[in-house]
Amino acid sequence: MYPDIIALPRPVSHRPPMPRADRAKIFSPFSAVKGYDDAVENNARERISKPDHSPEVQERINQRLTALQRGEQVEVSCFLANPGPDGSGGMADGVCRRIRGRVTKLDVPFQTLRVGDMGIPFADILSITKLPADGFSEASL
């Protein structure tokens, strides 16, 4: 195929070799469009309609809310309103998200649970799990 060059020796560069750390930068990913990765990640999330709680589920959530103390570690599954395309040409209500952190405030008059710096309306809570002080529940191990 290349009979004139197949037998030639490999070319030798006269430049000093590039350090491995600098070579790795050449192949690192970059974002040509600002915010594109966030948009792709947002579209990849499974969008759901806001679930309606049965009275039994709502009672269970209310019992767990009343048992919470400020400073406890919790994991809260909640509904986050986020209108947008649902992948089937329609509009979905939002996404389901799990939030882990310390209870910083339980605001009964405003019906809001604050975990870290995020406020979660009581109506959007799907489940609450108390975590031990180290932040890991036995079920998550």
Short mmCIF file of N, CA, C and O in Angstrom, two decimals, residues 75 100 129-132 134-141:
data_model
loop_
_atom_site.label_atom_id
_atom_site.label_comp_id
_atom_site.label_asym_id
_atom_site.label_seq_id
_atom_site.Cartn_x
_atom_site.Cartn_y
_atom_site.Cartn_z
N GLU A 75 -33.24 12.87 54.93
CA GLU A 75 -33.28 12.77 53.48
C GLU A 75 -34.74 12.96 53.10
O GLU A 75 -35.60 12.24 53.58
N ARG A 100 -30.52 15.76 50.92
CA ARG A 100 -29.97 15.34 52.20
C ARG A 100 -29.38 16.54 52.90
O ARG A 100 -28.74 17.37 52.26
N THR A 129 -37.00 10.67 55.59
CA THR A 129 -36.26 9.64 56.32
C THR A 129 -35.27 10.32 57.24
O THR A 129 -34.46 11.13 56.78
N LYS A 130 -35.35 10.01 58.54
CA LYS A 130 -34.34 10.52 59.47
C LYS A 130 -33.07 9.72 59.27
O LYS A 130 -33.10 8.50 59.10
N LEU A 131 -31.94 10.39 59.31
CA LEU A 131 -30.65 9.75 59.15
C LEU A 131 -29.89 9.83 60.46
O LEU A 131 -30.04 10.80 61.21
N PRO A 132 -29.03 8.85 60.74
CA PRO A 132 -28.16 8.96 61.91
C PRO A 132 -27.24 10.17 61.77
O PRO A 132 -27.13 10.75 60.70
N ASP A 134 -24.18 10.48 61.34
CA ASP A 134 -23.13 10.42 60.31
C ASP A 134 -23.68 10.66 58.91
O ASP A 134 -22.94 10.76 57.95
N GLY A 135 -25.03 10.72 58.75
CA GLY A 135 -25.61 11.04 57.45
C GLY A 135 -25.95 9.86 56.59
O GLY A 135 -26.40 10.03 55.46
N PHE A 136 -25.74 8.64 57.07
CA PHE A 136 -26.04 7.46 56.29
C PHE A 136 -27.09 6.62 56.99
O PHE A 136 -26.95 6.32 58.17
N SER A 137 -28.13 6.24 56.27
CA SER A 137 -29.11 5.34 56.85
C SER A 137 -28.69 3.92 56.56
O SER A 137 -27.94 3.65 55.62
N GLU A 138 -29.19 2.98 57.33
CA GLU A 138 -28.85 1.59 57.11
C GLU A 138 -29.34 1.13 55.75
O GLU A 138 -28.73 0.31 55.09
N ALA A 139 -30.48 1.69 55.29
CA ALA A 139 -31.04 1.29 54.02
C ALA A 139 -30.18 1.76 52.85
O ALA A 139 -30.18 1.17 51.79
N SER A 140 -29.43 2.86 53.04
CA SER A 140 -28.63 3.37 51.93
C SER A 140 -27.27 2.72 51.81
O SER A 140 -26.56 2.94 50.86
N LEU A 141 -26.89 1.92 52.80
CA LEU A 141 -25.59 1.25 52.72
C LEU A 141 -25.65 0.03 51.85
O LEU A 141 -26.60 -0.58 51.63
#
